[in-house]
Short mmCIF file of C-alpha atoms and ligand atoms in Angstrom, two decimals:
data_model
loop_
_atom_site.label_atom_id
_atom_site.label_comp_id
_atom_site.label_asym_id
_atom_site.label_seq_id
_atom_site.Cartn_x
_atom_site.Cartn_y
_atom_site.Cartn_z
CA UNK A 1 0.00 0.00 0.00
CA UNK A 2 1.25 3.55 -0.95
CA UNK A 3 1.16 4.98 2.30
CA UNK A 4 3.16 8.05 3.40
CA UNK A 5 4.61 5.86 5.71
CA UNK A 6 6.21 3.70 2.58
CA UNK A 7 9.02 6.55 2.87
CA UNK A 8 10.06 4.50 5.84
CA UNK A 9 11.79 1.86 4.48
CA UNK A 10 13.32 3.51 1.20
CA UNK A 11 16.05 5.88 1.06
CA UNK A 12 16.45 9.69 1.24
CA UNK A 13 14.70 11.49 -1.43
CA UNK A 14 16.66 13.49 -3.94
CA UNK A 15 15.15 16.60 -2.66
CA UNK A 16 16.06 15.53 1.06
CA UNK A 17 19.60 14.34 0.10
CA UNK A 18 20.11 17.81 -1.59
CA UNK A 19 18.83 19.74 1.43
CA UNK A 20 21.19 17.45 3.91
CA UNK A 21 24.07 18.17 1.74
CA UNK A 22 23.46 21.95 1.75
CA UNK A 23 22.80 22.04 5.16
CA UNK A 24 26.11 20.12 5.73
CA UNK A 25 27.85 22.49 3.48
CA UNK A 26 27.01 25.54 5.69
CA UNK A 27 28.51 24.14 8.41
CA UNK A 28 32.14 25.81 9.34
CA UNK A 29 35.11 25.10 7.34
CA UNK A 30 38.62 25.05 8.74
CA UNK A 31 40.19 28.08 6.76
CA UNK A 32 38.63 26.71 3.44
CA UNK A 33 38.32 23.24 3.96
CA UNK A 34 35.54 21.06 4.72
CA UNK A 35 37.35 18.50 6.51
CA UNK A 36 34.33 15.73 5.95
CA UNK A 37 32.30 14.03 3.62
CA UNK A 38 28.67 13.43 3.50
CA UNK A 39 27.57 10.02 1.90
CA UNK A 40 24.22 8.74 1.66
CA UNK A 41 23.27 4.98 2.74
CA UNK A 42 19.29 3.46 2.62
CA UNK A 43 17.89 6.10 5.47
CA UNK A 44 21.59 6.57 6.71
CA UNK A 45 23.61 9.92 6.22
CA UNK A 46 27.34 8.44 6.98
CA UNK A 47 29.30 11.74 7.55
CA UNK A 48 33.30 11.15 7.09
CA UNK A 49 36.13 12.43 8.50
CA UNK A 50 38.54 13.86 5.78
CA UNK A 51 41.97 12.48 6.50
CA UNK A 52 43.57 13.39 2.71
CA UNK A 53 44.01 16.94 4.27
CA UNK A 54 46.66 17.47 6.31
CA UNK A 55 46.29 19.56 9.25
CA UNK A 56 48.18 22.89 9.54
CA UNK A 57 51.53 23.10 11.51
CA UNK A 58 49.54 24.96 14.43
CA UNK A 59 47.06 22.21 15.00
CA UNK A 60 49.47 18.90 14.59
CA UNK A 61 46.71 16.32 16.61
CA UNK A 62 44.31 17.73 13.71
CA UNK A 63 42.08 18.96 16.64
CA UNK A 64 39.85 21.32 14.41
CA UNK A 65 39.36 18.48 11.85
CA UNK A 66 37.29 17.03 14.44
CA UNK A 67 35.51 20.09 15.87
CA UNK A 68 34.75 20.87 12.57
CA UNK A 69 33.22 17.41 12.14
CA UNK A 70 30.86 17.76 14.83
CA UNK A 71 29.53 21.20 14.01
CA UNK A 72 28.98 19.53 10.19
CA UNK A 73 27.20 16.46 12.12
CA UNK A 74 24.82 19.17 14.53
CA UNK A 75 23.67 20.59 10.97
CA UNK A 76 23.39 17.19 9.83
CA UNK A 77 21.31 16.46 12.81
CA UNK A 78 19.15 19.96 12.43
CA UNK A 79 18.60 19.40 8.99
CA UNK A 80 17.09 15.60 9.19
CA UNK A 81 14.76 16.96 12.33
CA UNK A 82 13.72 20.46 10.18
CA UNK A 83 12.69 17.82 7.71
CA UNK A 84 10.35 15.86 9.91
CA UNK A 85 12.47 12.80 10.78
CA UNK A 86 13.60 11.43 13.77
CA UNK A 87 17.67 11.36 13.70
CA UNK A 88 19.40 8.36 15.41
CA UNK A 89 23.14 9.12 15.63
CA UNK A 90 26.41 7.36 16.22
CA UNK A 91 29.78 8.14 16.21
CA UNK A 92 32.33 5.97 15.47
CA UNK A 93 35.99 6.14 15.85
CA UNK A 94 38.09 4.11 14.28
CA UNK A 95 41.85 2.15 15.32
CA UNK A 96 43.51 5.16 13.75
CA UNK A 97 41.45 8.00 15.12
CA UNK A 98 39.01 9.06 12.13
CA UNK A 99 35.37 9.93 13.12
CA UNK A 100 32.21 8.27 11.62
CA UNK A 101 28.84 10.23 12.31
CA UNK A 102 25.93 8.26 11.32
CA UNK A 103 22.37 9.47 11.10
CA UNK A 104 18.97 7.80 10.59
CA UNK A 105 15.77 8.89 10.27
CA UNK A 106 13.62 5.89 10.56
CA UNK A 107 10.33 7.50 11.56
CA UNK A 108 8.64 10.29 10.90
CA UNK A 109 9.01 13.24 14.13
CA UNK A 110 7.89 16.46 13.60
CA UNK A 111 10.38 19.29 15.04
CA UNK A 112 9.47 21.62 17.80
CA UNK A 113 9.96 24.97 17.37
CA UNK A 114 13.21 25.64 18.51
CA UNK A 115 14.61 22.61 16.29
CA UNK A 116 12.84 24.55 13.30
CA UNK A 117 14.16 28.05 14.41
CA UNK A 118 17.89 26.65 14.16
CA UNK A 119 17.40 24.48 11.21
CA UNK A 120 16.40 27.76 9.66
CA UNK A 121 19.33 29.56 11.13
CA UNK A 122 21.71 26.93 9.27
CA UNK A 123 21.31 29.31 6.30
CA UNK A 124 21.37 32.67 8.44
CA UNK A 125 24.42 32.36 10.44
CA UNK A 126 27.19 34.58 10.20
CA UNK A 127 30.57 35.36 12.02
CA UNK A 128 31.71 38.50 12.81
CA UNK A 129 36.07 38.45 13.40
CA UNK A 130 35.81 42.04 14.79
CA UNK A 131 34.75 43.97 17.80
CA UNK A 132 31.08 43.35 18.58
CA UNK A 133 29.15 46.74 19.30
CA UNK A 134 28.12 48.14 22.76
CA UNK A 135 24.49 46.79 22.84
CA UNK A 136 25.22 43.54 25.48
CA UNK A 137 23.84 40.16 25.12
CA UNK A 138 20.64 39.96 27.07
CA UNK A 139 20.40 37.59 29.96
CA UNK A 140 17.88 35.20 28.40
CA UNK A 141 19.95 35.03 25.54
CA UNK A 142 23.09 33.87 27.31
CA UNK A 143 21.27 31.41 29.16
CA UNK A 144 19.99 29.76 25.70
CA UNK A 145 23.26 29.43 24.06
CA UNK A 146 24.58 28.23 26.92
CA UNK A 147 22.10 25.45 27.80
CA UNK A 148 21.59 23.92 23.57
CA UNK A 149 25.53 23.78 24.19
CA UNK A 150 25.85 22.30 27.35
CA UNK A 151 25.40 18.43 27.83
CA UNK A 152 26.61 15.36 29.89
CA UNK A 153 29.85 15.48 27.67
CA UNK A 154 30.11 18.92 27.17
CA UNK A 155 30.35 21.66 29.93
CA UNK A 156 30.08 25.17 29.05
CA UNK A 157 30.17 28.33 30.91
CA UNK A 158 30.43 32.26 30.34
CA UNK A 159 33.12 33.91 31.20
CA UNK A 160 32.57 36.31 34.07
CA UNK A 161 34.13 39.21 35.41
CA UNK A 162 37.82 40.91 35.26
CA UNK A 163 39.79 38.80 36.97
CA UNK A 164 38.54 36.03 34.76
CA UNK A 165 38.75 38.21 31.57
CA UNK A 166 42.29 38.87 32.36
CA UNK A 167 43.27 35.17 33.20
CA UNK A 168 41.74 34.53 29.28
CA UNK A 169 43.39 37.56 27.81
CA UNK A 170 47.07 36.43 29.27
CA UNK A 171 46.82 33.07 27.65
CA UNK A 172 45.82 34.29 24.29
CA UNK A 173 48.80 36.45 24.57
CA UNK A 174 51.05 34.52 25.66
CA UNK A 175 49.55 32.39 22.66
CA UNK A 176 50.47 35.34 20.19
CA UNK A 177 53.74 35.23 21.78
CA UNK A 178 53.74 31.30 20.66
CA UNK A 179 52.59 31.73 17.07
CA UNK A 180 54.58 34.71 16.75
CA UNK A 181 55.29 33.90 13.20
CA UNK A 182 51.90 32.53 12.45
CA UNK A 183 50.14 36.67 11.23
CA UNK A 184 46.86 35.09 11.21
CA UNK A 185 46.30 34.72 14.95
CA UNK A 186 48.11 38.15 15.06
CA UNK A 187 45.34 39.25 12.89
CA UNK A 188 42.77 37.75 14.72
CA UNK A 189 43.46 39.46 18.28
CA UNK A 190 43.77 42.80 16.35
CA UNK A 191 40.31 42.65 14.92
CA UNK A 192 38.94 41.55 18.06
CA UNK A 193 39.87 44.55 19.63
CA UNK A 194 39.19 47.11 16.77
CA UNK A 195 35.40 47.92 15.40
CA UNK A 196 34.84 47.13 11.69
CA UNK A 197 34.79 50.39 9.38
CA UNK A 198 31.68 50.01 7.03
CA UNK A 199 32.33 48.25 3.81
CA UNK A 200 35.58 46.63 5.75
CA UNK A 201 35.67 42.83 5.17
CA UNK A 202 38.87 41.79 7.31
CA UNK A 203 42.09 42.59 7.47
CA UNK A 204 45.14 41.50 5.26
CA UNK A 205 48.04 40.23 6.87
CA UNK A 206 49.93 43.49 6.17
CA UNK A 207 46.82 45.45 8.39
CA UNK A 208 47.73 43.40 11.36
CA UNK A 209 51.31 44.44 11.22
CA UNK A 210 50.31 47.89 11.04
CA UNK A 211 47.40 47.62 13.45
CA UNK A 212 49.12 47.13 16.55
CA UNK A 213 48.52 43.57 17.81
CA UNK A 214 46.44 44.13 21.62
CA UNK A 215 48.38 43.48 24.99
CA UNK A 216 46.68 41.44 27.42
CA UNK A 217 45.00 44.37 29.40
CA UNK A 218 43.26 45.82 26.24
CA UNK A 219 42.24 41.89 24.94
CA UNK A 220 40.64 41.81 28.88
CA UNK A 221 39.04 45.01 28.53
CA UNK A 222 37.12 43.77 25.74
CA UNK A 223 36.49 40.28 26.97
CA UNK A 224 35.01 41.69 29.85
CA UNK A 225 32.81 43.80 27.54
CA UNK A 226 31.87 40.76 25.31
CA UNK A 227 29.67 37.51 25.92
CA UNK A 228 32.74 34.52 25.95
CA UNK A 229 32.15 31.54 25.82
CA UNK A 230 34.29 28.68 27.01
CA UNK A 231 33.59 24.93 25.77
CA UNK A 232 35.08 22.56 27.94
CA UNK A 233 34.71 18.68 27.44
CA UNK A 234 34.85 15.86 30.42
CA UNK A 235 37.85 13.89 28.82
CA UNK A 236 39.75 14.61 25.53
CA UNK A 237 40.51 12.56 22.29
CA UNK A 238 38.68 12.22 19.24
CA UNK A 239 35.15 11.68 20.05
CA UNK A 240 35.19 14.22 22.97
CA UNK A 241 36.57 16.74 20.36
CA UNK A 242 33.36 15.56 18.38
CA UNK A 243 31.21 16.53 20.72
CA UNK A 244 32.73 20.08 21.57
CA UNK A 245 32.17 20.52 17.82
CA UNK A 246 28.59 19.79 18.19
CA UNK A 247 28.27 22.11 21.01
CA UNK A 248 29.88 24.77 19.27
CA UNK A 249 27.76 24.79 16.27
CA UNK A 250 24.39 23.92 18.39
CA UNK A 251 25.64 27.67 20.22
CA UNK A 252 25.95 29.36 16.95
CA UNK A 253 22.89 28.14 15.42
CA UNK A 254 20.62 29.13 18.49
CA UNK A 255 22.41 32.69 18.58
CA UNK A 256 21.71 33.26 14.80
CA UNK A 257 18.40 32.54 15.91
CA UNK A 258 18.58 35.35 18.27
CA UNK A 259 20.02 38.00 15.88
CA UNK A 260 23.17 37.36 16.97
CA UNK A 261 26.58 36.74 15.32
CA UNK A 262 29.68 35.22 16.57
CA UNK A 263 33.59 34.13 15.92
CA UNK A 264 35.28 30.54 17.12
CA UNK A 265 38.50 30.52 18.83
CA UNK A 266 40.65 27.65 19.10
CA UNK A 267 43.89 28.33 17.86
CA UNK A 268 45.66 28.76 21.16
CA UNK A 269 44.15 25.91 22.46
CA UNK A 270 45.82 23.61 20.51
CA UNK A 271 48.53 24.56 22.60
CA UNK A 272 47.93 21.61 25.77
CA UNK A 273 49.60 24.33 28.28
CA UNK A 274 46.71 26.93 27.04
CA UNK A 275 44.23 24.16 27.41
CA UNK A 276 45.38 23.40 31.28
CA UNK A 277 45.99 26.87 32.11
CA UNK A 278 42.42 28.28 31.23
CA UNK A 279 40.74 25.32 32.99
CA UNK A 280 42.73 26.06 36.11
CA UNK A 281 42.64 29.68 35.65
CA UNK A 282 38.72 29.98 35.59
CA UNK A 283 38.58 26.40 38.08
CA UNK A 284 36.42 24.64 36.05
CA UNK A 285 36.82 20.61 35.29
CA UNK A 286 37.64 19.23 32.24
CA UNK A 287 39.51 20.12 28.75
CA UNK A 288 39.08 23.24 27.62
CA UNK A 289 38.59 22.92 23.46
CA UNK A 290 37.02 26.25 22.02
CA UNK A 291 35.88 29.88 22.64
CA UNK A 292 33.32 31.85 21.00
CA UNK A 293 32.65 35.39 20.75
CA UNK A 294 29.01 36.54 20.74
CA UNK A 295 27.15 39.71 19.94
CA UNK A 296 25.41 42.15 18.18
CA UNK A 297 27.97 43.28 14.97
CA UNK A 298 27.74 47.10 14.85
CA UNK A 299 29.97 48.98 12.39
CA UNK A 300 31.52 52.56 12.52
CA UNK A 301 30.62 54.48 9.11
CA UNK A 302 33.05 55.08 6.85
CA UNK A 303 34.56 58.46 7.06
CA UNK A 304 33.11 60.38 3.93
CA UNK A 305 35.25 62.40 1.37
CA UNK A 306 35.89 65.71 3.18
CA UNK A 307 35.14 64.46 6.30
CA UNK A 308 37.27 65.30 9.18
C1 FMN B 1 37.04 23.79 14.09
C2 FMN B 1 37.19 25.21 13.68
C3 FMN B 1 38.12 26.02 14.31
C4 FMN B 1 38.26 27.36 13.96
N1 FMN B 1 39.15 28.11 14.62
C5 FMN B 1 39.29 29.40 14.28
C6 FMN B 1 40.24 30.21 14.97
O1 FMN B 1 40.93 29.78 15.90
N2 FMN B 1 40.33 31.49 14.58
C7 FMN B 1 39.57 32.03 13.56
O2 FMN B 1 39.72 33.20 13.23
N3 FMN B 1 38.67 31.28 12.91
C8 FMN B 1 38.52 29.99 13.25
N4 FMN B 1 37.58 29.23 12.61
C9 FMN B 1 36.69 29.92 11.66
C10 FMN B 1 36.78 29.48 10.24
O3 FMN B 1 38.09 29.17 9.86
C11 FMN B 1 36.10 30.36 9.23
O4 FMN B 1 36.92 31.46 8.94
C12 FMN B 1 34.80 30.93 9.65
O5 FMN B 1 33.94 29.97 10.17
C13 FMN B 1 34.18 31.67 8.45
O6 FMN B 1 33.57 30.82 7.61
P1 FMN B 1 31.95 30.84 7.57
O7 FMN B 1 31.57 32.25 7.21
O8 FMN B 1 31.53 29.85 6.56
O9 FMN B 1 31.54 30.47 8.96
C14 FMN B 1 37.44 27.90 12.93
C15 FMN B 1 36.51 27.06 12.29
C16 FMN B 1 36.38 25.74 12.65
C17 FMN B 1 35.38 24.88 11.95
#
């Protein structure tokens, strides 16, 4: 009998296998690369780890390869619920260390409206590299991204107050002091600190040089000023890394939802002594594996001809 139900037992649709890949394309890439790939199976999406890639010399465990992964699999995830299917997962790691996700949707399960808000955001969400403006993150706000990120494998927690600000802002410098060669985490602290000029899309390399690179008291200054947040996991290794990738994108997708924008931050934790120091520095458990930035963008206008 032709039953809508018959959809059951065969595979993806063309038109849902499209819409999973584009949702899956939206996710993050590392720099330019999509560190996964997305095949299709009966009523199985079988996302891959990408292991032709190498990772860069800053990340040498390939750490973002797997963060990456899991922010792919949460729009995986979004994208089979904003469709009306219930989404089984599994991750599997193998003797090597590369990460299987696995999705079904064996039933149909109608999202609630938050899973619909986000699976709308997937399109919608945006990062912003530079100072956020003035207008803070409202309370209820903070406590959303916070709680779609949080979960029994994945703390997460705001960070509060100058003396925490400043314990952040010394490890991301004494980060830059690390990757002193490296201009794009140079690049990276400047914009934090400076607000985009309208029409500005980033900064070159060069800018950074010129744009002097923030000492820790001016990074703190802003932290302080900005909504942080720190994603810590219970243990560390590939699956763990995974699921802070999950977390991060699950944040991002429920503050596009909110109007907000924000940047990810893990270069300097790829650095273990950055990754122990920020735990003990804000004494929380666990392994620190990301930051993210979150706010309202606001840009200064562009000076005018014959402007001041
Ligand atoms: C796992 C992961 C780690 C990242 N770490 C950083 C980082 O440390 N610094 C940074 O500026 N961008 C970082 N990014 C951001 C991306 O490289 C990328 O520039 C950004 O997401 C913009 O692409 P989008 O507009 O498609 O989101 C990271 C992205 C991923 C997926």
């Amino acid at each position: 009998m032709n039953t809508p139900w018959a959809e059951q037992v065969v595979g993806w649709s063309a038109d849902e296998a499209e819409v999973l890949s584009e949702c899956v394309h939206r996710a993050p890439p590392v720099h330019t690369t999509r560190p996964w790939q997305l095949e299709f199976a009966d009523r199985t999406a079988v996302l891959r780890e990408r292991r032709d890639v190498p990772p860069p010399p800053h990340d040498p465990e390939g750490r973002d390869r797997k963060i990456a992964c899991g922010a792919a699999l949460t729009n995986l995830v979004a994208a089979v619920r904003g469709l009306g299917w219930a989404a089984d997962m599994d991750i599997a790691v193998s003797a090597d260390g590369a990460v299987t996700a696995s999705v079904t949707g064996p039933r149909r399960s109608r999202a609630s409206d938050s899973e619909a808000h986000r699976f709308r955001a997937i399109g919608d969400r945006r990062v912003h590299e530079w100072a956020f403006g003035p207008r803070p993150v409202p309370p209820e706000d903070l406590e959303a991204v916070r709680d779609v990120a949080a979960s029994p494998a994945v703390g997460a927690w705001w960070v509060g107050g100058g003396a925490e600000a400043l314990g952040v802002a010394r490890l991301l410098d004494y980060a830059a002091r690390a990757y002193h060669a490296n201009l794009d985490y140079q690049r990276e602290l400047t914009m934090w600190t400076t607000r985009r000029v309208d029409g500005a899309v980033g900064l070159s390399a060069g800018g950074a040089a010129r744009v002097r690179v923030p000492d820790e008291f001016q990074l703190a200054a802003r932290i302080e000023r900005e909504a942080v947040l720190v994603l810590a996991t219970r243990t560390d290794g590939p699956e763990s890394q995974v699921r802070a990738g999950e977390a991060v994108q699950a944040a991002w997708l429920e503050a596009t939802t909110r109007g907000l924008a924000a940047s990810l931050v893990t270069q300097p934790l790829h650095l273990s002594e950055v990754r122990t120091g920020l735990a003990d520095r804000l004494d929380r458990p666990g392994v620190p594996q990301a930051l993210m930035r979150f706010g309202h963008p606001a840009a200064i206008p562009a000076a005018r001809p014959g402007d001041d």
